[in-house]
Short mmCIF file of C-alpha atoms in Angstrom, two decimals:
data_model
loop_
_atom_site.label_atom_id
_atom_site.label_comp_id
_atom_site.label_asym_id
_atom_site.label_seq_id
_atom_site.Cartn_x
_atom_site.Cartn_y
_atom_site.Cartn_z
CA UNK O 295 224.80 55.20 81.05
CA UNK O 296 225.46 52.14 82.95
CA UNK O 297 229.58 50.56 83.79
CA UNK O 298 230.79 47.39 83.80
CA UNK O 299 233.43 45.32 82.75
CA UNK O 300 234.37 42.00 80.58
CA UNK O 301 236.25 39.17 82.37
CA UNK O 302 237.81 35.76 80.90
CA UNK O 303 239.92 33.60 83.29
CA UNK O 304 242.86 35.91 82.89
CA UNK O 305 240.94 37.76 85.47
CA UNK O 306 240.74 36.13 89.11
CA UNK O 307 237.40 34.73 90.83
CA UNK O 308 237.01 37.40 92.96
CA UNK O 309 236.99 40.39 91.08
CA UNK O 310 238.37 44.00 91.42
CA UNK O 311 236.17 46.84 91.44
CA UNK O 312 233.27 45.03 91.08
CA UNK O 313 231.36 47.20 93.64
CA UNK O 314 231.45 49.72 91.22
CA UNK O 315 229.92 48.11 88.63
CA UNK O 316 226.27 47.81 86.96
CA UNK O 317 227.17 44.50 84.96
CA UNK O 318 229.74 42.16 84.65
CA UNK O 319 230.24 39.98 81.31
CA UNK O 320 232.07 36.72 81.82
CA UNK O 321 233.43 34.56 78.92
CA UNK O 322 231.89 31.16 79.07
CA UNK O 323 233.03 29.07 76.26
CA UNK O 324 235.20 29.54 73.00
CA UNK O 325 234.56 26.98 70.02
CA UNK O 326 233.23 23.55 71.24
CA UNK O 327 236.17 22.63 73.35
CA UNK O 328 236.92 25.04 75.41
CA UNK O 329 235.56 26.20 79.37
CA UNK O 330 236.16 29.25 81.51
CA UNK O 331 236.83 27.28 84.49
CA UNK O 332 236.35 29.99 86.89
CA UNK O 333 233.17 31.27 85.31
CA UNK O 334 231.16 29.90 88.24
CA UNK O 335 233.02 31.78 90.65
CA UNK O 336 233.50 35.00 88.65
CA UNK O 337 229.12 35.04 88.07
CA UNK O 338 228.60 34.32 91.85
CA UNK O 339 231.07 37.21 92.78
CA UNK O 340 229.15 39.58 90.76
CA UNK O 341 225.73 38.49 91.61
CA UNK O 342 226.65 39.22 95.15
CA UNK O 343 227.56 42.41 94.66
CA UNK O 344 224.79 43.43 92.85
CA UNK O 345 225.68 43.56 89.24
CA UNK O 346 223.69 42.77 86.12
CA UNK O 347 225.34 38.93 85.07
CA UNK O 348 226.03 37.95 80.98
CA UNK O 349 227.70 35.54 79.51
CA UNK O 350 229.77 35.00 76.34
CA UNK O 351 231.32 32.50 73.63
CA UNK O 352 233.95 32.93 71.16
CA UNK O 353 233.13 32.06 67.69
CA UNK O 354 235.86 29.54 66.25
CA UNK O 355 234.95 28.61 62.22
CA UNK O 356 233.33 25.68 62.21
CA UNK O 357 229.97 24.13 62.63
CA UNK O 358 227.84 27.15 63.93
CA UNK O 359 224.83 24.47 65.86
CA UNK O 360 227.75 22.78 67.50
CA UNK O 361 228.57 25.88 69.09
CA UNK O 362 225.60 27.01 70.23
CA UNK O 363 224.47 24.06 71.97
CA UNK O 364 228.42 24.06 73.62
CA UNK O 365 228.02 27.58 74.88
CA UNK O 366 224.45 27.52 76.25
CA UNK O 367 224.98 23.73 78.20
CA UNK O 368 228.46 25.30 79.45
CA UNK O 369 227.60 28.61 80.44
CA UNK O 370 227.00 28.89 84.34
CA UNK O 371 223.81 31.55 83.05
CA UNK O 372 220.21 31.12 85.04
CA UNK O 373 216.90 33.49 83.87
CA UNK O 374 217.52 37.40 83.43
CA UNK O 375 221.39 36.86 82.57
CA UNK O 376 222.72 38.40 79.10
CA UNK O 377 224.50 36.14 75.97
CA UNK O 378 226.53 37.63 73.97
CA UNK O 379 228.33 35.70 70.75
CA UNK O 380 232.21 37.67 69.89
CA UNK O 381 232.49 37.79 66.62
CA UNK O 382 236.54 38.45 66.24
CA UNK O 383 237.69 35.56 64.13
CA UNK O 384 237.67 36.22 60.44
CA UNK O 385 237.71 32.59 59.65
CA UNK O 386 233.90 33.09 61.06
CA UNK O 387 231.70 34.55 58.09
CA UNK O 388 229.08 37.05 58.45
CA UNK O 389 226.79 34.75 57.61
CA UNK O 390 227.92 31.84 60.02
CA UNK O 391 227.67 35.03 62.60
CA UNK O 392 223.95 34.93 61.88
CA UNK O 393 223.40 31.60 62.44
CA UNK O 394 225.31 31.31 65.58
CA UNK O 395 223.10 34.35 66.94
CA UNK O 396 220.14 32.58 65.69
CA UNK O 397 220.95 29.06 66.80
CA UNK O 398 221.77 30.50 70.80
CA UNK O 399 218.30 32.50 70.46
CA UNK O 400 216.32 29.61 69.43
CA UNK O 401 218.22 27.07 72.06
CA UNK O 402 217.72 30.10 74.81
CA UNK O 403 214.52 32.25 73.73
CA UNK O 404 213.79 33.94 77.04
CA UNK O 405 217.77 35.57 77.00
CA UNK O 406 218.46 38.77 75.84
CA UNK O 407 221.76 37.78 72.69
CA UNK O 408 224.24 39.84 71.85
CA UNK O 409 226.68 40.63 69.17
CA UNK O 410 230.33 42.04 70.30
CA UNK O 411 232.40 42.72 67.38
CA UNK O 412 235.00 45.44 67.03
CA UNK O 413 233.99 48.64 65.24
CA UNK O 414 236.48 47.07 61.84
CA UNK O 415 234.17 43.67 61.77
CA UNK O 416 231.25 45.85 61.96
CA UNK O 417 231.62 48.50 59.19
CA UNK O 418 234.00 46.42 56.64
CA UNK O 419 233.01 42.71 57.17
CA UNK O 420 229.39 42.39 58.15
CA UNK O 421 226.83 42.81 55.56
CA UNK O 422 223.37 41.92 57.28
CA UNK O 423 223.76 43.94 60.29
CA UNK O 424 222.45 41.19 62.18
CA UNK O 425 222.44 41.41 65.64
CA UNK O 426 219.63 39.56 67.27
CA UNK O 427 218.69 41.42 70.69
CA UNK O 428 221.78 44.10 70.77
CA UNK O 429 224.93 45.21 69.42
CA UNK O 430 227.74 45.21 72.14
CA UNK O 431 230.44 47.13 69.95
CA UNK O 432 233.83 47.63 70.87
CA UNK O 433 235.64 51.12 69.49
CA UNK O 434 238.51 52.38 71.75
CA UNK O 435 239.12 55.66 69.44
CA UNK O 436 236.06 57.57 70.77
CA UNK O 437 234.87 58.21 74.38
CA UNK O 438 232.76 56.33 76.55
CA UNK O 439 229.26 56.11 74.89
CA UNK O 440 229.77 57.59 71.99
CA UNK O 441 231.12 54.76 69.20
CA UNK O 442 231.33 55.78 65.73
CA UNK O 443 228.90 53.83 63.66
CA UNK O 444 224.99 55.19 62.83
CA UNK O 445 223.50 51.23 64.13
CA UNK O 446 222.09 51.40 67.67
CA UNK O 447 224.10 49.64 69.98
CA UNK O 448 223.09 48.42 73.51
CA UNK O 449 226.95 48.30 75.02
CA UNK O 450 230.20 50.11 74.44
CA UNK O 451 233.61 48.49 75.03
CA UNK O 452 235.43 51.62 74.96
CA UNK O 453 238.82 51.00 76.96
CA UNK O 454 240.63 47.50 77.56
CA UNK O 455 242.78 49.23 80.42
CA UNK O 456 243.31 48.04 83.12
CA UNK O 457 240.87 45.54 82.06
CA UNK O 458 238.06 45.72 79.37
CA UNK O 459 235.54 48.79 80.38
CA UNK O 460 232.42 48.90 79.13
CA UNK O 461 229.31 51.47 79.25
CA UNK O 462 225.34 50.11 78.67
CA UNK O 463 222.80 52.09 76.90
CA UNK O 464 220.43 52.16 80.08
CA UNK O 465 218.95 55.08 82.48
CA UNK O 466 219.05 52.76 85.08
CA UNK O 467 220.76 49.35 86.86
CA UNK O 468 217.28 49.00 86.97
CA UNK O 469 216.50 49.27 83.64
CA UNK O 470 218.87 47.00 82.25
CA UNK O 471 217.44 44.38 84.74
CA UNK O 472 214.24 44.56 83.32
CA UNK O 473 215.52 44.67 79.70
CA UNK O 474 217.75 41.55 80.45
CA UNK O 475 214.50 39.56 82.44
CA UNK O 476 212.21 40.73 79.27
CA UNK O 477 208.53 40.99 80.56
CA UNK O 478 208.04 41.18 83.95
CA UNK O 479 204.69 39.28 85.34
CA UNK O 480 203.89 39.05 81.55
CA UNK O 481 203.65 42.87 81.14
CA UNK O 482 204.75 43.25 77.38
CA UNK O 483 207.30 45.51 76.21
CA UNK O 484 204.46 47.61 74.35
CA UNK O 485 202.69 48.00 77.11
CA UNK O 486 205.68 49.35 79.12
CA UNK O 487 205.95 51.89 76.85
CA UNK O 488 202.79 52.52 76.25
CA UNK O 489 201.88 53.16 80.08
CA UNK O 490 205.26 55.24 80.57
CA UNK O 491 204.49 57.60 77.65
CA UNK O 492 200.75 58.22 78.69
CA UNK O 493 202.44 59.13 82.96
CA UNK O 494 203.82 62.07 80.98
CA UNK O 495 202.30 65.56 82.43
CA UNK O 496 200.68 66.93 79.20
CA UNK O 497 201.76 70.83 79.96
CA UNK O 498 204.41 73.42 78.55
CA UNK O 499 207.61 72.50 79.17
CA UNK O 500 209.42 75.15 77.56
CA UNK O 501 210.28 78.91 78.33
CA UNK O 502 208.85 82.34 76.77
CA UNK O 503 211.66 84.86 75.54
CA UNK O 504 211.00 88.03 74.11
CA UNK O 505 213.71 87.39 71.36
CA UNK O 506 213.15 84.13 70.72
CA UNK O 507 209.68 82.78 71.58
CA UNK O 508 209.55 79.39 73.15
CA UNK O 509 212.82 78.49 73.73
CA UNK O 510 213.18 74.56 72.95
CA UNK O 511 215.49 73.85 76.33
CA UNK O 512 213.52 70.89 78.31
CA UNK O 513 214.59 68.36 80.20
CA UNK O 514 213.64 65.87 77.24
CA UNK O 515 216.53 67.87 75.38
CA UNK O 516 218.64 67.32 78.42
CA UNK O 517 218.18 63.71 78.72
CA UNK O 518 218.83 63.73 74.89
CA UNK O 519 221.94 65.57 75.05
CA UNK O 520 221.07 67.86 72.54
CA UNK O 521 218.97 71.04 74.23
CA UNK O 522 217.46 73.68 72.75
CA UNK O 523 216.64 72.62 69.28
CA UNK O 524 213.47 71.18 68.18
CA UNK O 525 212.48 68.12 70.14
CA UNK O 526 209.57 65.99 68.68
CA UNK O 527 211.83 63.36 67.57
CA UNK O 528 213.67 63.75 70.68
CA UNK O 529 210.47 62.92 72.95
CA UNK O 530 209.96 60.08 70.87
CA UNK O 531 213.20 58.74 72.05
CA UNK O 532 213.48 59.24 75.48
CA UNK O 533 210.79 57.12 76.07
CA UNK O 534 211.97 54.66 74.66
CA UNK O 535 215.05 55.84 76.24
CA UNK O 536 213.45 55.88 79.65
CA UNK O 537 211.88 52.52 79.26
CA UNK O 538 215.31 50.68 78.60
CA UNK O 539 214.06 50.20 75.21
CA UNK O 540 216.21 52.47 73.03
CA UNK O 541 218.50 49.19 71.52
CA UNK O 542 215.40 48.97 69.49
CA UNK O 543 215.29 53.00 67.73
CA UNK O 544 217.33 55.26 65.71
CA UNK O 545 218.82 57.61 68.13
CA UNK O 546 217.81 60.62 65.72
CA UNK O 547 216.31 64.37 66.28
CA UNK O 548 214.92 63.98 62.29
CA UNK O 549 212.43 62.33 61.10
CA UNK O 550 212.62 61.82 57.70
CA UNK O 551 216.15 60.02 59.20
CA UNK O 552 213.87 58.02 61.38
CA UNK O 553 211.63 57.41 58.15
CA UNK O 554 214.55 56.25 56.08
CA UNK O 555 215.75 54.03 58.88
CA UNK O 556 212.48 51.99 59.10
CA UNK O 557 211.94 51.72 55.48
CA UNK O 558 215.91 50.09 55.21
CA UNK O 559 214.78 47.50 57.72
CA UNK O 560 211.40 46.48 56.71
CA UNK O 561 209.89 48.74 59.35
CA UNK O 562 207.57 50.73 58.00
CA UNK O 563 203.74 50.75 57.93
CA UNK O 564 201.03 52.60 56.27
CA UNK O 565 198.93 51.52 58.99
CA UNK O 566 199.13 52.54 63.00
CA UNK O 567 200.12 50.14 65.78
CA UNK O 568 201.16 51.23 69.44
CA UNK O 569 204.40 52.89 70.02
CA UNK O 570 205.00 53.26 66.12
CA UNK O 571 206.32 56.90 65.38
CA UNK O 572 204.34 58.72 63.11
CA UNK O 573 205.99 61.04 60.39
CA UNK O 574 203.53 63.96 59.76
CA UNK O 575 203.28 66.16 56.86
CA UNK O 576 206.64 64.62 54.94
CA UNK O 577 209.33 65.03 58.01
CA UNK O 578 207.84 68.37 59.76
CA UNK O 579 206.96 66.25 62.89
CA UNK O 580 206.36 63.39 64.51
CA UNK O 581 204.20 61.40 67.57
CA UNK O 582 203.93 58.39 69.25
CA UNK O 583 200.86 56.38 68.46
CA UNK O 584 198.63 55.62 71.29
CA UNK O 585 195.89 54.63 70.15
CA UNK O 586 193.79 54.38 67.47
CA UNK O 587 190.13 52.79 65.68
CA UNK O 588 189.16 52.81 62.11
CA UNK O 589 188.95 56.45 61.70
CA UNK O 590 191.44 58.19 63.41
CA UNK O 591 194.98 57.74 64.95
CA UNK O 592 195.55 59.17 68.31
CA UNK O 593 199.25 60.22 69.52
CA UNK O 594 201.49 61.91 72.00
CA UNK O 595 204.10 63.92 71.51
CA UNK O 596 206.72 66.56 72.08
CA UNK O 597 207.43 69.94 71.02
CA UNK O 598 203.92 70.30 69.64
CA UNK O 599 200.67 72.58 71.01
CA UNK O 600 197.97 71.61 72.82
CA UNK O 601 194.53 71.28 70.74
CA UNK O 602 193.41 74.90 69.90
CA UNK O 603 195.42 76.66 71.15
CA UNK O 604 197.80 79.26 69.48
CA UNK O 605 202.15 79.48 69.88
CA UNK O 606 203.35 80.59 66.78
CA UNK O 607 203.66 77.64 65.11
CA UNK O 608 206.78 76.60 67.38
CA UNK O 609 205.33 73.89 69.55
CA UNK O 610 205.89 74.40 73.39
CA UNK O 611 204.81 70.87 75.23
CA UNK O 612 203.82 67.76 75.35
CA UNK O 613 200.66 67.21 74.13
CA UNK O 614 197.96 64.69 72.93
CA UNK O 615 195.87 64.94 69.50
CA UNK O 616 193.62 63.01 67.35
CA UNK O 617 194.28 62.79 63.10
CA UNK O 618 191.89 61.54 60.55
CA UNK O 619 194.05 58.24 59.39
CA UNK O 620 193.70 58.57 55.59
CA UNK O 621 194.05 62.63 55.84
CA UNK O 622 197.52 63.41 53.61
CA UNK O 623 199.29 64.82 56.92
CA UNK O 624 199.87 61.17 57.91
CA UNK O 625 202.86 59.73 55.92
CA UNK O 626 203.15 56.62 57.34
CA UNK O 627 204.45 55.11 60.95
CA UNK O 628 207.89 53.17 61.90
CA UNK O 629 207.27 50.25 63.75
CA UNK O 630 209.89 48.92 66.06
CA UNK O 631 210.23 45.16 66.79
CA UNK O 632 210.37 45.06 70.40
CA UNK O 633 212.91 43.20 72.25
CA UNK O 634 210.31 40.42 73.90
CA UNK O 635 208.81 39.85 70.84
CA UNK O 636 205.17 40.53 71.23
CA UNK O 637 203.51 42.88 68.15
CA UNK O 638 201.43 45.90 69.94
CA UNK O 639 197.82 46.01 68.70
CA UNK O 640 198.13 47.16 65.43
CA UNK O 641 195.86 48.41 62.45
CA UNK O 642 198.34 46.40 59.53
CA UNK O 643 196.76 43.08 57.81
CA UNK O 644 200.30 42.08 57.41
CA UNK O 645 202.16 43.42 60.11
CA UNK O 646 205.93 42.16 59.73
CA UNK O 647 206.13 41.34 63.57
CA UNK O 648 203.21 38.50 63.19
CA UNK O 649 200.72 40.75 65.03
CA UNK O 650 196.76 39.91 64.13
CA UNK O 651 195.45 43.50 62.87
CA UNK O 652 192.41 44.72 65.26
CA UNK O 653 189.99 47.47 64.23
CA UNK O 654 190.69 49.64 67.27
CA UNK O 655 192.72 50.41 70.69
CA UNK O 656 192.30 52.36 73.37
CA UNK O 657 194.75 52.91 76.48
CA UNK O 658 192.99 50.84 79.41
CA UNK O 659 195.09 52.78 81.96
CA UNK O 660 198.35 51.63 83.38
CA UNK O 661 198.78 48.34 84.33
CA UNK O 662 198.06 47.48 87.48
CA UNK O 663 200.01 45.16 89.76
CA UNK O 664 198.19 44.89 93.35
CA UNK O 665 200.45 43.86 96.36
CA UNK O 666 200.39 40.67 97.74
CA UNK O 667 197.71 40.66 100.75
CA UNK O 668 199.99 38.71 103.15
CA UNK O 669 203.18 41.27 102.74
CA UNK O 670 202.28 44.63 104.62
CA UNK O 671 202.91 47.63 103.11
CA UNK O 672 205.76 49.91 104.09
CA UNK O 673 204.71 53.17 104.83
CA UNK O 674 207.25 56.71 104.28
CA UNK O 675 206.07 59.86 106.08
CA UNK O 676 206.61 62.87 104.10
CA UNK O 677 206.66 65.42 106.13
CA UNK O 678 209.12 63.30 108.31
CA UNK O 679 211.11 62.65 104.71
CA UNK O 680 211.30 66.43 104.38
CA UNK O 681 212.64 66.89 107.69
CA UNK O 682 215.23 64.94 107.27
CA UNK O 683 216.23 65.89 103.84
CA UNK O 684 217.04 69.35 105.77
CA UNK O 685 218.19 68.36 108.49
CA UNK O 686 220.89 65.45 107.26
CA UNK O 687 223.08 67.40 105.21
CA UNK O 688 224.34 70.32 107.87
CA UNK O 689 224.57 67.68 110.74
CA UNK O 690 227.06 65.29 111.58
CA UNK O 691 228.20 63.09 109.12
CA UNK O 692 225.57 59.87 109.17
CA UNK O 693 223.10 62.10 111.45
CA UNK O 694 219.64 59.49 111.04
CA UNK O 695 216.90 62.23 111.51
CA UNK O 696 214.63 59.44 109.88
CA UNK O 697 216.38 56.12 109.53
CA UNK O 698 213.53 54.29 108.66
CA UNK O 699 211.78 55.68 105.94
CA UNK O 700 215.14 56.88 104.56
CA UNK O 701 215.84 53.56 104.28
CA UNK O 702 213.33 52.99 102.39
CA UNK O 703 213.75 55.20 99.66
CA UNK O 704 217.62 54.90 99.59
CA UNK O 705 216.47 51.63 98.75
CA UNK O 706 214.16 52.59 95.73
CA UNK O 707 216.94 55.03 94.48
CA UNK O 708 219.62 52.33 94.89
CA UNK O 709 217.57 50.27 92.66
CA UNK O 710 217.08 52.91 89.61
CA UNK O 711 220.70 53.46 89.75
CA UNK O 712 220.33 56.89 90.79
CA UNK O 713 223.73 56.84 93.33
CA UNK O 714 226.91 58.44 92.12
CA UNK O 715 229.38 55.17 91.96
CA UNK O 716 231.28 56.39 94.82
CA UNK O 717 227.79 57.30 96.68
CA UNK O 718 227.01 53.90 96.69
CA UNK O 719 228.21 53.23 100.31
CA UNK O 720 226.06 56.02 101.80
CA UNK O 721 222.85 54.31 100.11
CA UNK O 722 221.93 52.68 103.32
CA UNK O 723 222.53 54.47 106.07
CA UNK O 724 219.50 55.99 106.52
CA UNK O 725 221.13 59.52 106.60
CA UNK O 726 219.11 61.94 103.60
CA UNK O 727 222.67 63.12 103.21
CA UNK O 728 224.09 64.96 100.41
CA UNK O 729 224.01 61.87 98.45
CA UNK O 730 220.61 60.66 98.86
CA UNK O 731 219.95 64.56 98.27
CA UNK O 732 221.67 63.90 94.53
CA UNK O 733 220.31 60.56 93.89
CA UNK O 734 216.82 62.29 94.67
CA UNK O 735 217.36 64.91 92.35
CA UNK O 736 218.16 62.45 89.74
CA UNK O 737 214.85 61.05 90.25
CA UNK O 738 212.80 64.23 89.73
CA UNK O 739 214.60 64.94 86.81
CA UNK O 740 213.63 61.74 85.39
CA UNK O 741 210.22 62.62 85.94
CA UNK O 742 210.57 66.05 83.79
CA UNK O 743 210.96 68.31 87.00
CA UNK O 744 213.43 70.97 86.64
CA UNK O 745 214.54 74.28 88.71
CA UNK O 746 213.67 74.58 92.43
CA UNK O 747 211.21 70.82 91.87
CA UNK O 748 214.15 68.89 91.07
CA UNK O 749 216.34 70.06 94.22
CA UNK O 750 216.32 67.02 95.79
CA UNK O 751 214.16 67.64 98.08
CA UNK O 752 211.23 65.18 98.33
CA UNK O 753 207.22 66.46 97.02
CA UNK O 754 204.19 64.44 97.15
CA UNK O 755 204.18 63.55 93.46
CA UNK O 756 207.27 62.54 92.83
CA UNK O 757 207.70 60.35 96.32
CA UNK O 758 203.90 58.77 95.15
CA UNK O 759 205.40 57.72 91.98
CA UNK O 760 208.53 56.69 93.69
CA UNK O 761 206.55 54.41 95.74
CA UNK O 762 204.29 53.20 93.52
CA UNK O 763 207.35 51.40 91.67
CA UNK O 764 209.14 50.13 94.55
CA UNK O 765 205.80 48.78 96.89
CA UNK O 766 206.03 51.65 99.55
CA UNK O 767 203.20 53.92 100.77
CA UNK O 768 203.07 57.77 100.79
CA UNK O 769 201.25 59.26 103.97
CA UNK O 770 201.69 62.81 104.95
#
């Protein structure tokens, strides 16, 4: 999870803490007459520090257009920053709620919008569970990321001491950036997914025990927080997870729950699309759909057993398969609406997302993004990463054995939000210190390492892939 905070002008310009943070949410406007004066100076503050930038208005009854088109011309907000309507009047109906989220969309489609209501507004006064792009609930009776309401919800304002605290449903700062920018370079949100679930290893990821067979502890169970039990629907989620997609999907380890879910919101298909989840024989598992033609589905999935081969019936890895489409295993798919907008390719003549049905996909390979030709590309010596990732820790404090490649990748882990908050300082030194040593472990992990290849020290594959996201090259 991500932290930030929520500031109005009771707060000053330049403000507390803020190095600490992943986000900072600033109130703009409340009904159609009022302007955070200091919002200008609050959003620059934060954008220099680094933090993620939103933006909010608070609903007054009234006329519902009038206050959209006063927040959005008031708000200091430029591309990639967060909206957010707070819903805490009750003179404000549920249904004027809706419009206001709907009239701020339409007014400002290329911005992630928000819903913040407290956890009462939410459970005894809304009736649509409308929430455009993300719920942003408040509920100070239960720790940090962990509200009590079944809905999905992008932020938690769990503590208003000393100032309103919040946690974001994100692996990453930088995942968060990309959710609140929507596409980058016109990469849909599909296709994200699509390319981040197909870089999975397909190999066992579980343990043999003599007692107990394969064991069901992965690090997809880890990332979950819920190890050890089975993990198909699990998988499933941490992609989306990983992806900064999860706003989107049931956080669920069942799938008939997952089943019910999509059927209560118009989400469910009888026909494949990419990224739907696919409920096999009547809740016993589930995939994600990767492809498919007029014939067969194709998926990927955890906890399940490689084609042919034989584990008990337990499932053991992640693993890719082909099904006959109209064969009675297949149930049916959930389709999620994706945050951008854009329907995947999909097999439905009436898909509910607008998407034009196609009689077959196949995964092209990831998306590639070449570099431009008049930038040169940095270059990060392994073996001379390696060296220093031994050497930095037992010498004196800010010992560079490496400066500039270590750079380099501080850099890259800086930017997937991989530094302890009070690490943060150390992620430029150029020192491969015990805190880049962390943050680099946080990074294998990520990738599905575990043990002894998620120590923090760097390999081959995991500084490739590493580089490959942030523009650097790998040489020995």
């Amino acid at each position: 999870m991500l932290h930030g905070i929520d500031v109005s002008d009771y707060q000053s310009s330049t403000l507390n803490d803020v190095t600490v943070q992943d986000f900072v949410i600033i109130k703009a406007t409340e009904g159609v007459s009022y302007t955070n004066p200091k919002q200008s100076a609050q959003a620059a503050y934060a954008r220099a520090h680094g933090a993620v930038v939103g933006f909010y208005h608070f609903a007054r009854p009234g006329d519902m257009q009038a206050q959209a088109e006063y927040f959005v011309q008031q708000a200091a907000s430029v591309d990639g920053d967060i909206l957010a309507i707070d819903w805490e009047d009750s003179g404000v109906t549920c249904a004027q709620k809706d419009a206001l989220l709907k009239a701020v969309k339409a007014l400002r489609p290329t911005h992630k919008v928000l819903l913040y209501c407290g956890r009462d507004f939410w459970l005894n006064i809304d009736t649509t569970s409308y929430c455009e792009d993300g719920l942003w609930i408040a509920d100070y009776s239960h720790q940090a990321g962990d509200p009590a309401i079944q809905h999905p919800w992008t932020i938690h304002q769990y503590s208003q001491s000393p100032i309103d605290q919040d946690v974001a449903n994100f692996t990453s700062a930088a995942a968060l950036q990309t959710w609140a920018a929507g596409s980058p370079s016109g990469v849909p949100n599909w296709r994200t997914l699509l390319d981040h679930v197909e870089s999975i290893p397909e190999k066992i990821y579980e343990t043999w025990t003599a007692s107990d067979g394969w064991d069901n502890h992965t690090p997809f169970g880890v990332e979950y927080g819920e190890d050890g039990v089975s993990w198909c629907v699990i998988f499933n989620w941490d992609m989306y997870h990983d992806c900064g997609f999860d706003a989107i999907v049931p956080k669920t380890d069942n799938v008939n729950s997952f089943t019910s879910w999509a059927k209560a919101r118009g989400q469910w298909s009888l026909y494949p699309s990419v990224g739907a989840w696919v409920n096999f024989n009547d809740g016993a598992h589930t995939e994600i759909v990767v492809g498919f033609d007029s014939q067969s589905v194709y998926t990927k999935g955890g906890n399940s057993i490689q084609t042919g081969a034989v584990d008990n019936g337990q499932g053991n890895g992640v693993w890719s398969h082909t099904n006959v489409r109209t064969s009675s295993k297949v149930v049916g798919y959930f389709a999620p609406r994706f945050a951008d907008g854009v329907c995947p390719p999909t097999a439905d003549p009436a898909d509910p997302r607008g998407g034009t049905a196609v009689a077959s996909y196949t995964w092209p390979g990831a998306v590639n993004t070449p570099a431009k030709p008049s930038t040169p590309t940095p270059t990060v010596s392994l073996s001379k990463l390696i060296k220093a990732a031994k050497t930095d820790p037992t010498a004196k404090q800010g010992h560079q054995t490496y400066k500039a490649g270590v750079q380099i990748v501080e850099a890259a882990l800086l930017a997937e939000g991989l530094f302890d908050k009070a690490d943060k300082k150390y992620a430029k030194d150029g020192s491969f210190g015990t805190a880049t040593i962390k943050a680099y472990g946080r990074w294998q992990k990520r990738l599905h390492f575990s043990g002894r290849d998620a120590d923090g020290i760097p390999g081959l594959t995991s500084l490739t892939a590493l580089g490959k996201k942030h523009g650097f090259k790998v040489v020995a």
